[in-house]
Tab-separated table of C-alpha atoms in Angstrom:
chain	number	residue	atom	x	y	z
A	1	UNK	CA	-239.277	-39.860	-52.361
A	2	UNK	CA	-237.244	-36.913	-50.694
A	3	UNK	CA	-240.119	-36.766	-48.010
A	4	UNK	CA	-240.007	-40.402	-47.638
A	5	UNK	CA	-236.182	-40.512	-47.239
A	6	UNK	CA	-236.274	-37.626	-44.797
A	7	UNK	CA	-239.260	-39.581	-42.722
A	8	UNK	CA	-236.845	-42.747	-42.436
A	9	UNK	CA	-233.639	-40.590	-41.500
A	10	UNK	CA	-235.834	-38.743	-38.720
A	11	UNK	CA	-237.243	-42.053	-37.463
A	12	UNK	CA	-234.074	-43.745	-37.284
A	13	UNK	CA	-232.257	-41.217	-35.454
A	14	UNK	CA	-235.200	-40.272	-33.195
A	15	UNK	CA	-234.860	-43.953	-31.901
A	16	UNK	CA	-231.003	-44.359	-32.095
A	17	UNK	CA	-229.683	-41.097	-31.466
A	18	UNK	CA	-225.920	-40.371	-31.664
A	19	UNK	CA	-224.480	-40.708	-27.863
A	20	UNK	CA	-222.724	-37.591	-26.997
A	21	UNK	CA	-219.921	-37.570	-24.348
A	22	UNK	CA	-220.961	-36.057	-21.183
A	23	UNK	CA	-219.874	-32.836	-20.248
A	24	UNK	CA	-217.044	-33.122	-17.505
A	25	UNK	CA	-216.371	-30.670	-14.884
A	26	UNK	CA	-213.647	-27.974	-15.530
A	27	UNK	CA	-212.117	-25.159	-13.746
A	28	UNK	CA	-213.927	-22.699	-15.721
A	29	UNK	CA	-217.276	-24.911	-15.964
A	30	UNK	CA	-217.490	-26.647	-12.802
A	31	UNK	CA	-220.873	-28.198	-13.167
A	32	UNK	CA	-221.224	-31.873	-13.547
A	33	UNK	CA	-224.060	-33.849	-15.619
A	34	UNK	CA	-227.361	-33.829	-13.979
A	35	UNK	CA	-228.166	-37.368	-12.474
A	36	UNK	CA	-231.505	-38.377	-13.318
A	37	UNK	CA	-233.635	-40.930	-11.206
A	38	UNK	CA	-236.656	-42.797	-12.391
A	39	UNK	CA	-239.541	-43.541	-10.397
A	40	UNK	CA	-241.301	-46.614	-11.948
A	41	UNK	CA	-240.004	-49.072	-14.592
A	42	UNK	CA	-242.532	-47.758	-16.867
A	43	UNK	CA	-242.695	-48.262	-20.536
A	44	UNK	CA	-242.931	-44.308	-20.783
A	45	UNK	CA	-239.535	-44.073	-19.527
A	46	UNK	CA	-237.338	-44.864	-22.706
A	47	UNK	CA	-238.916	-42.532	-25.150
A	48	UNK	CA	-239.629	-39.953	-22.627
A	49	UNK	CA	-236.259	-39.876	-20.926
A	50	UNK	CA	-233.633	-42.548	-21.628
A	51	UNK	CA	-233.242	-42.536	-25.364
A	52	UNK	CA	-233.531	-38.480	-25.462
A	53	UNK	CA	-230.794	-38.452	-22.642
A	54	UNK	CA	-228.404	-40.262	-24.968
A	55	UNK	CA	-227.747	-37.084	-27.166
A	56	UNK	CA	-227.792	-34.499	-24.483
A	57	UNK	CA	-224.233	-33.765	-22.956
A	58	UNK	CA	-225.543	-32.656	-19.595
A	59	UNK	CA	-227.860	-35.773	-18.694
A	60	UNK	CA	-227.120	-38.981	-17.249
A	61	UNK	CA	-230.076	-41.558	-16.425
A	62	UNK	CA	-228.231	-42.747	-13.153
A	63	UNK	CA	-230.977	-44.893	-11.277
A	64	UNK	CA	-234.600	-46.403	-11.353
A	65	UNK	CA	-236.747	-47.658	-8.756
A	66	UNK	CA	-239.565	-50.030	-8.916
A	67	UNK	CA	-241.873	-52.123	-6.440
A	68	UNK	CA	-239.529	-54.943	-6.577
A	69	UNK	CA	-235.804	-55.228	-6.798
A	70	UNK	CA	-235.796	-57.530	-9.540
A	71	UNK	CA	-237.843	-55.455	-11.817
A	72	UNK	CA	-235.453	-52.611	-11.315
A	73	UNK	CA	-232.540	-54.556	-11.972
A	74	UNK	CA	-234.075	-55.996	-15.368
A	75	UNK	CA	-235.051	-52.797	-16.335
A	76	UNK	CA	-231.624	-51.207	-15.583
A	77	UNK	CA	-229.838	-53.787	-17.203
A	78	UNK	CA	-231.663	-53.484	-20.510
A	79	UNK	CA	-231.401	-49.600	-20.666
A	80	UNK	CA	-227.911	-49.029	-19.218
A	81	UNK	CA	-228.849	-47.443	-15.953
A	82	UNK	CA	-226.333	-47.754	-12.963
A	83	UNK	CA	-228.432	-47.985	-9.925
A	84	UNK	CA	-231.457	-50.157	-9.304
A	85	UNK	CA	-233.750	-49.415	-5.974
A	86	UNK	CA	-236.526	-51.449	-4.569
A	87	UNK	CA	-238.853	-48.894	-3.346
A	88	UNK	CA	-239.098	-45.511	-4.543
A	89	UNK	CA	-238.009	-43.822	-1.228
A	90	UNK	CA	-234.509	-45.670	-1.778
A	91	UNK	CA	-234.105	-43.463	-5.009
A	92	UNK	CA	-235.110	-40.491	-3.232
A	93	UNK	CA	-232.600	-41.067	-0.322
A	94	UNK	CA	-229.577	-41.378	-2.907
A	95	UNK	CA	-227.434	-37.963	-2.586
A	96	UNK	CA	-226.338	-38.416	-6.179
A	97	UNK	CA	-229.609	-38.222	-7.669
A	98	UNK	CA	-230.283	-34.511	-8.731
A	99	UNK	CA	-233.427	-34.936	-10.829
A	100	UNK	CA	-236.270	-37.399	-10.366
A	101	UNK	CA	-238.636	-38.416	-13.403
A	102	UNK	CA	-242.022	-39.418	-12.087
A	103	UNK	CA	-243.348	-42.025	-14.273
A	104	UNK	CA	-245.818	-43.443	-11.755
A	105	UNK	CA	-249.479	-43.844	-12.210
A	106	UNK	CA	-251.576	-40.744	-12.204
A	107	UNK	CA	-252.718	-41.489	-8.707
A	108	UNK	CA	-249.162	-41.386	-7.237
A	109	UNK	CA	-247.970	-38.280	-8.954
A	110	UNK	CA	-248.908	-36.143	-6.055
A	111	UNK	CA	-247.510	-38.504	-3.372
A	112	UNK	CA	-244.176	-39.331	-4.781
A	113	UNK	CA	-243.463	-35.754	-6.383
A	114	UNK	CA	-244.008	-34.213	-2.908
A	115	UNK	CA	-241.524	-36.740	-1.545
A	116	UNK	CA	-238.934	-36.002	-4.146
A	117	UNK	CA	-239.429	-32.212	-3.671
A	118	UNK	CA	-239.113	-32.650	0.185
A	119	UNK	CA	-236.004	-34.803	-0.430
A	120	UNK	CA	-234.501	-31.730	-2.426
A	121	UNK	CA	-234.645	-33.208	-6.018
A	122	UNK	CA	-235.955	-31.325	-9.043
A	123	UNK	CA	-238.874	-33.040	-10.625
A	124	UNK	CA	-239.905	-33.943	-14.217
A	125	UNK	CA	-243.426	-35.132	-13.631
A	126	UNK	CA	-245.503	-37.171	-15.942
A	127	UNK	CA	-248.857	-35.580	-17.510
A	128	UNK	CA	-251.462	-35.031	-16.109
A	129	UNK	CA	-250.222	-33.253	-12.958
A	130	UNK	CA	-252.072	-35.304	-10.526
A	131	UNK	CA	-255.725	-36.194	-9.763
A	132	UNK	CA	-256.902	-32.785	-9.097
A	133	UNK	CA	-255.930	-29.102	-9.329
A	134	UNK	CA	-255.555	-28.913	-5.486
A	135	UNK	CA	-252.889	-31.350	-5.527
A	136	UNK	CA	-251.202	-29.920	-8.658
A	137	UNK	CA	-251.173	-26.192	-6.965
A	138	UNK	CA	-249.829	-27.803	-3.630
A	139	UNK	CA	-247.009	-29.400	-5.613
A	140	UNK	CA	-245.802	-26.203	-7.291
A	141	UNK	CA	-246.215	-24.340	-4.182
A	142	UNK	CA	-243.687	-26.673	-2.601
A	143	UNK	CA	-241.339	-26.459	-5.504
A	144	UNK	CA	-241.385	-22.770	-5.289
A	145	UNK	CA	-240.844	-22.865	-1.377
A	146	UNK	CA	-237.913	-24.951	-1.860
A	147	UNK	CA	-236.345	-23.113	-4.920
A	148	UNK	CA	-236.600	-26.495	-7.112
A	149	UNK	CA	-237.823	-26.677	-10.691
A	150	UNK	CA	-241.062	-28.779	-11.203
A	151	UNK	CA	-242.444	-29.273	-14.887
A	152	UNK	CA	-245.164	-31.388	-15.868
A	153	UNK	CA	-244.312	-33.267	-19.125
A	154	UNK	CA	-246.755	-32.057	-21.899
A	155	UNK	CA	-244.037	-32.820	-24.133
A	156	UNK	CA	-245.998	-31.887	-27.258
A	157	UNK	CA	-245.778	-28.276	-26.401
A	158	UNK	CA	-242.000	-28.072	-26.915
A	159	UNK	CA	-241.925	-29.022	-30.471
A	160	UNK	CA	-241.296	-26.184	-32.944
A	161	UNK	CA	-244.405	-27.392	-35.183
A	162	UNK	CA	-246.847	-26.286	-32.388
A	163	UNK	CA	-245.028	-23.268	-32.057
A	164	UNK	CA	-245.286	-22.274	-35.557
A	165	UNK	CA	-248.845	-22.994	-35.851
A	166	UNK	CA	-249.285	-20.567	-32.743
A	167	UNK	CA	-247.345	-17.837	-34.319
A	168	UNK	CA	-249.628	-18.000	-37.349
A	169	UNK	CA	-252.666	-17.621	-35.272
A	170	UNK	CA	-251.312	-14.831	-33.273
A	171	UNK	CA	-250.050	-13.031	-36.546
A	172	UNK	CA	-253.915	-12.377	-37.215
A	173	UNK	CA	-253.476	-14.192	-40.629
A	174	UNK	CA	-256.715	-16.268	-40.077
A	175	UNK	CA	-258.646	-13.365	-38.224
A	176	UNK	CA	-260.110	-13.330	-34.620
A	177	UNK	CA	-260.403	-16.965	-33.324
A	178	UNK	CA	-264.075	-18.367	-33.421
A	179	UNK	CA	-263.773	-21.923	-32.736
A	180	UNK	CA	-261.088	-24.753	-31.624
A	181	UNK	CA	-261.302	-28.349	-31.984
A	182	UNK	CA	-258.791	-30.846	-30.516
A	183	UNK	CA	-259.098	-34.492	-30.869
A	184	UNK	CA	-256.762	-37.264	-29.559
A	185	UNK	CA	-258.880	-40.666	-30.348
A	186	UNK	CA	-257.061	-44.201	-30.583
A	187	UNK	CA	-258.376	-47.246	-32.007
A	188	UNK	CA	-260.138	-50.306	-29.834
A	189	UNK	CA	-257.443	-53.108	-28.948
A	190	UNK	CA	-254.329	-50.871	-27.735
A	191	UNK	CA	-255.216	-51.148	-24.002
A	192	UNK	CA	-256.517	-54.500	-21.908
A	193	UNK	CA	-259.548	-54.314	-19.597
A	194	UNK	CA	-257.014	-54.434	-16.649
A	195	UNK	CA	-254.920	-51.317	-18.214
A	196	UNK	CA	-254.223	-48.770	-15.614
A	197	UNK	CA	-256.097	-46.182	-17.749
A	198	UNK	CA	-259.259	-47.854	-16.909
A	199	UNK	CA	-258.555	-47.933	-13.111
A	200	UNK	CA	-260.442	-45.253	-11.195
A	201	UNK	CA	-258.573	-45.570	-8.012
A	202	UNK	CA	-255.365	-44.817	-10.126
A	203	UNK	CA	-256.636	-41.716	-11.771
A	204	UNK	CA	-257.762	-43.488	-15.054
A	205	UNK	CA	-259.897	-42.272	-17.457
A	206	UNK	CA	-259.570	-41.151	-21.217
A	207	UNK	CA	-259.819	-37.467	-20.182
A	208	UNK	CA	-256.896	-37.755	-17.701
A	209	UNK	CA	-254.702	-39.850	-20.133
A	210	UNK	CA	-255.417	-38.343	-23.742
A	211	UNK	CA	-257.901	-35.347	-22.776
A	212	UNK	CA	-255.191	-33.649	-20.752
A	213	UNK	CA	-253.236	-32.915	-24.079
A	214	UNK	CA	-256.409	-31.877	-25.753
A	215	UNK	CA	-257.500	-29.515	-22.631
A	216	UNK	CA	-253.803	-28.062	-22.793
A	217	UNK	CA	-253.856	-27.418	-26.431
A	218	UNK	CA	-257.024	-25.428	-26.630
A	219	UNK	CA	-255.791	-23.356	-23.665
A	220	UNK	CA	-252.548	-22.587	-25.433
A	221	UNK	CA	-254.060	-21.899	-28.628
A	222	UNK	CA	-256.778	-19.724	-27.403
A	223	UNK	CA	-254.030	-17.926	-24.789
A	224	UNK	CA	-256.788	-18.133	-22.341
A	225	UNK	CA	-258.305	-20.395	-19.866
A	226	UNK	CA	-262.160	-21.461	-20.655
A	227	UNK	CA	-264.931	-19.441	-18.914
A	228	UNK	CA	-267.379	-22.500	-18.699
A	229	UNK	CA	-268.261	-26.078	-19.510
A	230	UNK	CA	-271.231	-25.890	-22.059
A	231	UNK	CA	-271.880	-29.295	-22.740
A	232	UNK	CA	-270.270	-32.771	-22.207
A	233	UNK	CA	-270.964	-36.537	-23.484
A	234	UNK	CA	-269.115	-39.670	-22.593
A	235	UNK	CA	-268.879	-43.433	-23.267
A	236	UNK	CA	-268.278	-44.958	-19.925
A	237	UNK	CA	-265.717	-47.959	-19.431
A	238	UNK	CA	-267.557	-51.110	-18.112
A	239	UNK	CA	-265.173	-54.239	-17.510
A	240	UNK	CA	-266.495	-57.632	-18.531
A	241	UNK	CA	-268.064	-59.580	-15.881
A	242	UNK	CA	-269.406	-57.016	-13.772
A	243	UNK	CA	-272.982	-57.017	-12.089
A	244	UNK	CA	-275.860	-55.279	-13.345
A	245	UNK	CA	-275.520	-52.777	-10.569
A	246	UNK	CA	-272.048	-51.738	-11.492
A	247	UNK	CA	-271.774	-48.043	-11.629
A	248	UNK	CA	-269.026	-46.806	-14.017
A	249	UNK	CA	-266.689	-44.174	-12.848
A	250	UNK	CA	-264.111	-44.115	-15.731
A	251	UNK	CA	-264.587	-42.506	-19.413
A	252	UNK	CA	-263.513	-44.689	-22.160
A	253	UNK	CA	-264.529	-41.859	-24.462
A	254	UNK	CA	-265.080	-38.030	-23.638
A	255	UNK	CA	-266.352	-35.136	-25.683
A	256	UNK	CA	-266.640	-31.709	-24.164
A	257	UNK	CA	-267.544	-28.161	-25.391
A	258	UNK	CA	-266.051	-25.068	-23.480
A	259	UNK	CA	-266.671	-21.516	-23.748
A	260	UNK	CA	-263.728	-18.887	-23.808
A	261	UNK	CA	-263.552	-15.008	-23.580
A	262	UNK	CA	-264.298	-13.016	-26.649
A	263	UNK	CA	-267.005	-15.677	-28.004
A	264	UNK	CA	-264.806	-18.355	-28.521
A	265	UNK	CA	-265.473	-22.020	-28.326
A	266	UNK	CA	-263.584	-24.895	-28.042
A	267	UNK	CA	-264.414	-28.682	-28.294
A	268	UNK	CA	-262.186	-31.470	-27.115
A	269	UNK	CA	-262.766	-35.260	-28.015
A	270	UNK	CA	-260.528	-37.919	-26.710
A	271	UNK	CA	-261.034	-41.867	-26.797
A	272	UNK	CA	-258.912	-44.946	-25.522
A	273	UNK	CA	-260.612	-47.354	-27.802
A	274	UNK	CA	-262.449	-46.179	-30.940
A	275	UNK	CA	-264.680	-49.204	-32.057
A	276	UNK	CA	-263.583	-51.053	-35.321
A	277	UNK	CA	-265.323	-50.154	-38.514
A	278	UNK	CA	-267.791	-52.994	-39.392
A	279	UNK	CA	-266.781	-54.680	-36.140
A	280	UNK	CA	-263.183	-55.778	-37.435
A	281	UNK	CA	-261.482	-52.777	-39.097
A	282	UNK	CA	-259.208	-50.879	-36.840
A	283	UNK	CA	-259.676	-47.059	-36.998
A	284	UNK	CA	-257.033	-44.810	-37.997
A	285	UNK	CA	-255.988	-42.613	-34.754
A	286	UNK	CA	-257.301	-39.105	-34.950
A	287	UNK	CA	-254.519	-36.529	-33.714
A	288	UNK	CA	-255.050	-33.114	-34.669
A	289	UNK	CA	-256.139	-29.748	-33.837
A	290	UNK	CA	-257.942	-27.008	-35.660
A	291	UNK	CA	-258.279	-23.351	-35.036
A	292	UNK	CA	-261.120	-21.729	-37.215
A	293	UNK	CA	-260.791	-17.730	-37.494
A	294	UNK	CA	-262.967	-15.130	-38.899
A	295	UNK	CA	-260.964	-15.212	-42.312
A	296	UNK	CA	-259.253	-18.660	-42.249
A	297	UNK	CA	-258.196	-21.655	-40.263
A	298	UNK	CA	-255.045	-23.561	-39.263
A	299	UNK	CA	-254.901	-27.326	-38.767
A	300	UNK	CA	-252.151	-29.423	-37.323
A	301	UNK	CA	-252.238	-33.204	-38.121
A	302	UNK	CA	-250.369	-34.973	-35.534
A	303	UNK	CA	-249.795	-32.469	-32.791
A	304	UNK	CA	-248.593	-34.733	-30.098
A	305	UNK	CA	-245.592	-36.538	-32.058
A	306	UNK	CA	-245.010	-34.224	-34.920
A	307	UNK	CA	-241.519	-35.359	-35.478
A	308	UNK	CA	-242.909	-38.700	-36.929
A	309	UNK	CA	-245.100	-36.763	-39.457
A	310	UNK	CA	-247.151	-33.692	-39.265
A	311	UNK	CA	-248.555	-30.974	-41.419
A	312	UNK	CA	-249.699	-27.317	-40.795
A	313	UNK	CA	-252.316	-26.618	-43.365
A	314	UNK	CA	-253.340	-22.819	-43.489
A	315	UNK	CA	-256.681	-22.135	-45.415
A	316	UNK	CA	-258.032	-18.554	-45.929
A	317	UNK	CA	-261.426	-18.293	-47.220
A	318	UNK	CA	-261.699	-17.410	-50.882
A	319	UNK	CA	-258.006	-17.837	-51.158
A	320	UNK	CA	-255.300	-19.879	-51.417
A	321	UNK	CA	-254.239	-22.732	-49.041
A	322	UNK	CA	-250.522	-23.616	-47.956
A	323	UNK	CA	-249.127	-26.539	-45.893
A	324	UNK	CA	-245.930	-26.072	-43.756
A	325	UNK	CA	-243.718	-28.647	-41.839
A	326	UNK	CA	-241.578	-27.328	-39.264
A	327	UNK	CA	-239.056	-29.611	-37.369
A	328	UNK	CA	-236.477	-27.143	-35.842
A	329	UNK	CA	-236.409	-23.978	-33.978
A	330	UNK	CA	-234.586	-21.221	-35.468
A	331	UNK	CA	-232.790	-18.108	-33.925
A	332	UNK	CA	-233.236	-14.321	-35.122
A	333	UNK	CA	-230.244	-15.201	-37.260
A	334	UNK	CA	-231.726	-18.344	-38.833
A	335	UNK	CA	-229.585	-20.656	-37.069
A	336	UNK	CA	-231.203	-23.931	-36.032
A	337	UNK	CA	-231.793	-24.783	-32.659
A	338	UNK	CA	-232.424	-28.684	-32.303
A	339	UNK	CA	-232.447	-31.366	-34.895
A	340	UNK	CA	-234.946	-32.315	-37.251
A	341	UNK	CA	-235.042	-35.951	-35.682
A	342	UNK	CA	-235.554	-34.175	-32.043
A	343	UNK	CA	-238.554	-35.780	-30.581
A	344	UNK	CA	-240.938	-33.918	-28.603
A	345	UNK	CA	-239.540	-35.496	-25.604
A	346	UNK	CA	-235.836	-34.252	-26.619
A	347	UNK	CA	-237.129	-30.695	-27.106
A	348	UNK	CA	-238.891	-31.030	-23.612
A	349	UNK	CA	-235.465	-32.115	-21.966
A	350	UNK	CA	-233.753	-29.584	-23.668
A	351	UNK	CA	-235.863	-26.922	-22.141
A	352	UNK	CA	-236.136	-28.582	-18.668
A	353	UNK	CA	-232.206	-28.759	-18.438
A	354	UNK	CA	-231.673	-25.190	-19.799
A	355	UNK	CA	-234.383	-24.010	-16.856
A	356	UNK	CA	-232.188	-25.994	-14.266
A	357	UNK	CA	-228.936	-24.471	-15.337
A	358	UNK	CA	-230.461	-21.062	-15.383
A	359	UNK	CA	-230.740	-20.560	-18.936
A	360	UNK	CA	-233.803	-19.290	-20.781
A	361	UNK	CA	-235.714	-22.100	-22.123
A	362	UNK	CA	-237.060	-21.955	-25.877
A	363	UNK	CA	-240.618	-23.082	-24.365
A	364	UNK	CA	-241.839	-23.638	-20.838
A	365	UNK	CA	-245.009	-24.482	-18.952
A	366	UNK	CA	-245.378	-22.820	-15.559
A	367	UNK	CA	-247.516	-23.611	-12.556
A	368	UNK	CA	-250.722	-21.538	-13.665
A	369	UNK	CA	-250.602	-23.596	-16.998
A	370	UNK	CA	-250.686	-26.918	-15.041
A	371	UNK	CA	-253.104	-25.962	-12.390
A	372	UNK	CA	-255.518	-24.480	-14.942
A	373	UNK	CA	-255.563	-27.647	-17.217
A	374	UNK	CA	-256.352	-29.672	-13.973
A	375	UNK	CA	-258.975	-27.419	-12.889
A	376	UNK	CA	-260.766	-27.653	-16.061
A	377	UNK	CA	-260.368	-31.407	-16.480
A	378	UNK	CA	-262.207	-31.690	-13.222
A	379	UNK	CA	-264.763	-29.140	-14.269
A	380	UNK	CA	-265.719	-31.515	-17.297
A	381	UNK	CA	-265.650	-34.458	-15.126
A	382	UNK	CA	-268.091	-32.615	-12.629
A	383	UNK	CA	-270.490	-31.524	-15.752
A	384	UNK	CA	-270.334	-35.331	-17.067
A	385	UNK	CA	-271.600	-36.492	-13.555
A	386	UNK	CA	-268.378	-39.025	-13.313
A	387	UNK	CA	-266.717	-36.804	-10.822
A	388	UNK	CA	-263.029	-36.097	-10.216
A	389	UNK	CA	-260.468	-38.689	-9.511
A	390	UNK	CA	-259.840	-39.441	-5.958
A	391	UNK	CA	-258.039	-36.492	-4.251
A	392	UNK	CA	-255.082	-37.393	-1.833
A	393	UNK	CA	-255.648	-34.027	0.139
């Protein structure tokens, strides 16, 4: 009963967070709240930034830009955003915008992140970074050159649950890592045939949309980049009504096994539309990562959205097992840092603002994290025969 009540309380506060007063400039603290502008009136905007910003005293979601003024205005009115712009460049030209959240389709990440950086804006860039590793490196190189902060929104990495699982692995409790499995698979019916996730020109594909999480996760758990792609298998997406000569370029499902240093192997599985059981019963989403060691294993259920519900299960061979749940970070004195209802996006926003303000963030993903993830996504696509998404450079 207590667990159910806790779940309800977390969910309510996560989606209805307390609205905190925004920090005002003073003589002793002359820093005004950071004004964020959103590129794209996307559905990811509210959970990823708008709602988390309500409980952050240093963040104001100030502007949104869309392809049409009407779309931007409707979005702005719905979410209480002051400025609405037709066209992304107009938002970048606004001197009051401090930070840009790039929520555009994958294929537009490179172009508009580069333009935002050139305009002197810090950027929170939706995952995956871009269509290729070369584009990703170019974006981070420009950010470094201009002294700006660029972060790819791998929000799951900022939640303390994953940090706790990694600490268990690093402690040696399960012994040397032997194998890692990361899975993120969704049931059929969530996305239509015309969804951008199936559009090759927009950087679509299961590996791009879901697999970037699994690739990033196995690299994090292994504390290393892969050495090679051992094997791949995929199910291609084929839209209805195409000719028999149609050549699929987008993966609906992707599985890959990779080798890591020290004889470690890892398998990733991602699926945008798992077929229904018996043709009509939707499957339950699969969202987990399991790390098998020489003497035991650690499994994290729901590593992508642990605030909703998660478990960290530790099993030692021939010994006891236990389950942990972690919702807040704690400092050396045991003081909580964060709230149990904070979603991964709220933890991410906290770290991002800390970085912008010159404070040490609890967790961070740097340039090499992002570049390596895209590099190995490309290598999996190469091995599969589908090839990388279209490069802009």
